[in-house]
Amino acid sequence: MPQIPEKVHELTVGQLADRSGVTVSALHFYESKGLITSRRTSGNQRRYHRDTLRRVAFIRASQRVGIPLSTIREALDSLPEERTPTREDWARLSEGWRSELDERIKQLGRLRDHLTDCIGCGCLSLDTCVLSNPDDVFGERHSGSRLLVDRGPRKR
């Protein structure tokens, strides 16, 4: 991996992609979602501050544990003066995400444990489906499959 000289304070999109291991299109996407920023040169080329490498690493680590981009953006927006996240920031923010991740882990465990009972959304086992119909809440209101959207009469 090429090293960036200390005197270089801005990176091209290609340099940022090479150093971060993220594709150029992903960097453009992150920028469109407000996760990273760049300035434009007189030739309309993007230039990223060197600290963007740490922001991209933060984004990727957050995504790996299943945090949605909207939540990541909120976390980055909460930092003073749009600064790059520090180790302390990561510890604080990841602690706040812990309960959300714990709930997801519980849901995945439930899915794993009952997967063999499931035959799909809108299935015939709605009275026992713990995935789509926990505690048979649909059975109290309707009979039959009610999870599929009723689109009315079909035109032919």
Coordinates of C-alpha atoms in Angstrom, one line a residue:
M1 CA 0.0 0.0 0.0
P2 CA 1.6 3.3 -1.0
Q3 CA 2.5 5.7 1.8
I4 CA 1.3 9.3 1.8
P5 CA 4.1 11.7 2.6
E6 CA 3.5 13.7 5.7
K7 CA 3.5 17.0 3.8
V8 CA 0.5 15.9 1.7
H9 CA -2.6 17.2 3.4
E10 CA -5.1 16.4 0.6
L11 CA -5.8 13.3 -1.3
T12 CA -7.3 12.6 -4.7
V13 CA -10.3 10.3 -4.8
G14 CA -8.0 7.6 -6.2
Q15 CA -5.5 8.0 -3.4
L16 CA -8.2 7.9 -0.8
A17 CA -9.7 4.7 -2.4
D18 CA -6.2 3.0 -2.5
R19 CA -5.4 3.9 1.0
S20 CA -8.9 3.1 2.5
G21 CA -9.6 0.0 0.5
V22 CA -13.0 1.5 -0.5
T23 CA -14.0 1.9 -4.1
V24 CA -14.2 5.3 -5.7
S25 CA -17.9 4.8 -6.3
A26 CA -18.4 4.0 -2.6
L27 CA -16.5 7.2 -1.7
H28 CA -18.8 9.2 -4.0
F29 CA -21.8 7.5 -2.4
Y30 CA -20.5 8.4 1.1
E31 CA -20.1 12.0 0.0
S32 CA -23.6 12.1 -1.5
K33 CA -24.9 10.9 1.9
G34 CA -23.0 13.6 3.8
L35 CA -20.6 11.2 5.5
I36 CA -17.4 12.7 4.1
T37 CA -16.7 16.0 2.3
S38 CA -14.3 17.2 -0.3
R39 CA -13.3 20.4 -1.9
R40 CA -13.2 21.0 -5.6
T41 CA -10.1 22.2 -7.5
S42 CA -10.3 24.8 -10.2
G43 CA -10.4 21.7 -12.6
N44 CA -13.5 20.4 -10.6
Q45 CA -11.5 17.5 -9.2
R46 CA -12.3 16.3 -5.7
R47 CA -9.7 16.7 -2.9
Y48 CA -10.1 15.1 0.5
H49 CA -8.4 16.2 3.6
R50 CA -6.0 13.5 4.9
D51 CA -8.2 13.0 8.0
T52 CA -10.9 11.6 5.7
L53 CA -9.0 8.3 5.9
R54 CA -10.0 8.0 9.6
R55 CA -13.6 8.9 8.8
V56 CA -13.8 6.3 6.2
A57 CA -12.3 3.7 8.6
F58 CA -15.0 4.7 11.1
I59 CA -17.8 4.3 8.5
R60 CA -16.5 0.9 7.4
A61 CA -16.1 -0.4 11.0
S62 CA -19.7 0.9 11.8
Q63 CA -21.1 -0.8 8.7
R64 CA -19.3 -4.1 9.6
V65 CA -21.3 -4.3 12.8
G66 CA -24.5 -3.5 11.0
I67 CA -25.1 0.1 11.8
P68 CA -27.2 1.9 9.1
L69 CA -25.6 4.8 7.2
S70 CA -28.2 7.2 8.6
T71 CA -27.1 6.4 12.1
I72 CA -23.5 6.7 11.2
R73 CA -24.2 10.1 9.7
E74 CA -25.9 11.2 12.9
A75 CA -23.0 10.0 14.9
L76 CA -20.5 11.9 12.7
D77 CA -22.7 15.0 12.8
S78 CA -22.6 14.9 16.6
L79 CA -18.9 15.5 16.6
P80 CA -17.8 19.1 17.3
E81 CA -16.8 21.1 14.2
E82 CA -17.1 18.0 11.9
R83 CA -13.8 16.6 13.4
T84 CA -12.5 13.2 12.7
P85 CA -13.7 10.5 15.2
T86 CA -11.2 9.6 17.9
R87 CA -10.9 6.4 19.9
E88 CA -12.9 7.9 22.7
D89 CA -15.6 8.9 20.2
W90 CA -15.8 5.3 18.9
A91 CA -16.1 4.0 22.5
R92 CA -18.9 6.4 23.3
L93 CA -20.8 6.0 20.1
S94 CA -20.4 2.2 20.0
E95 CA -21.7 1.9 23.6
G96 CA -24.8 3.8 22.5
W97 CA -25.3 1.2 19.7
R98 CA -24.9 -1.8 22.0
S99 CA -28.6 -2.1 22.8
E100 CA -29.6 -1.9 19.2
L101 CA -27.0 -4.6 18.3
D102 CA -28.2 -6.8 21.2
E103 CA -31.7 -6.6 20.0
R104 CA -30.6 -7.6 16.5
I105 CA -28.7 -10.5 17.9
K106 CA -31.8 -11.7 19.7
Q107 CA -33.8 -11.4 16.5
L108 CA -31.2 -13.3 14.5
G109 CA -31.2 -16.0 17.2
R110 CA -35.0 -16.3 17.0
L111 CA -34.7 -16.5 13.2
R112 CA -32.1 -19.2 13.4
D113 CA -34.0 -21.2 16.0
H114 CA -37.3 -21.1 14.1
L115 CA -36.0 -21.1 10.5
T116 CA -37.0 -24.7 9.9
D117 CA -40.6 -23.8 10.9
C118 CA -40.8 -20.9 8.5
I119 CA -42.1 -21.3 5.0
G120 CA -42.0 -17.6 4.0
C121 CA -43.7 -14.3 4.4
G122 CA -47.5 -14.6 4.0
C123 CA -47.2 -18.2 4.7
L124 CA -49.7 -20.8 5.9
S125 CA -48.3 -21.0 9.4
L126 CA -49.2 -17.5 10.4
D127 CA -50.7 -18.8 13.6
T128 CA -47.3 -20.1 14.7
C129 CA -44.8 -17.9 12.8
V130 CA -42.6 -16.2 15.4
L131 CA -40.8 -14.3 12.6
S132 CA -43.6 -12.6 10.8
N133 CA -46.4 -13.0 13.3
P134 CA -45.1 -13.1 16.9
D135 CA -47.8 -14.1 19.4
D136 CA -50.2 -14.5 16.5
V137 CA -51.2 -10.9 16.5
F138 CA -52.6 -11.2 12.9
G139 CA -54.7 -14.2 14.0
E140 CA -56.6 -12.1 16.5
R141 CA -57.7 -9.7 13.7
H142 CA -58.0 -11.9 10.5
S143 CA -57.9 -15.4 9.2
G144 CA -55.6 -16.5 6.4
S145 CA -52.6 -14.8 5.0
R146 CA -52.7 -11.0 5.7
L147 CA -49.0 -10.1 5.4
L148 CA -49.1 -9.8 1.6
V149 CA -50.2 -6.4 0.4
D150 CA -53.8 -6.5 -1.0
R151 CA -53.6 -4.6 -4.3
G152 CA -57.2 -5.0 -5.2
P153 CA -58.5 -6.6 -8.3
R154 CA -55.9 -7.3 -10.9
K155 CA -56.2 -5.9 -14.4
R156 CA -55.6 -8.3 -17.3

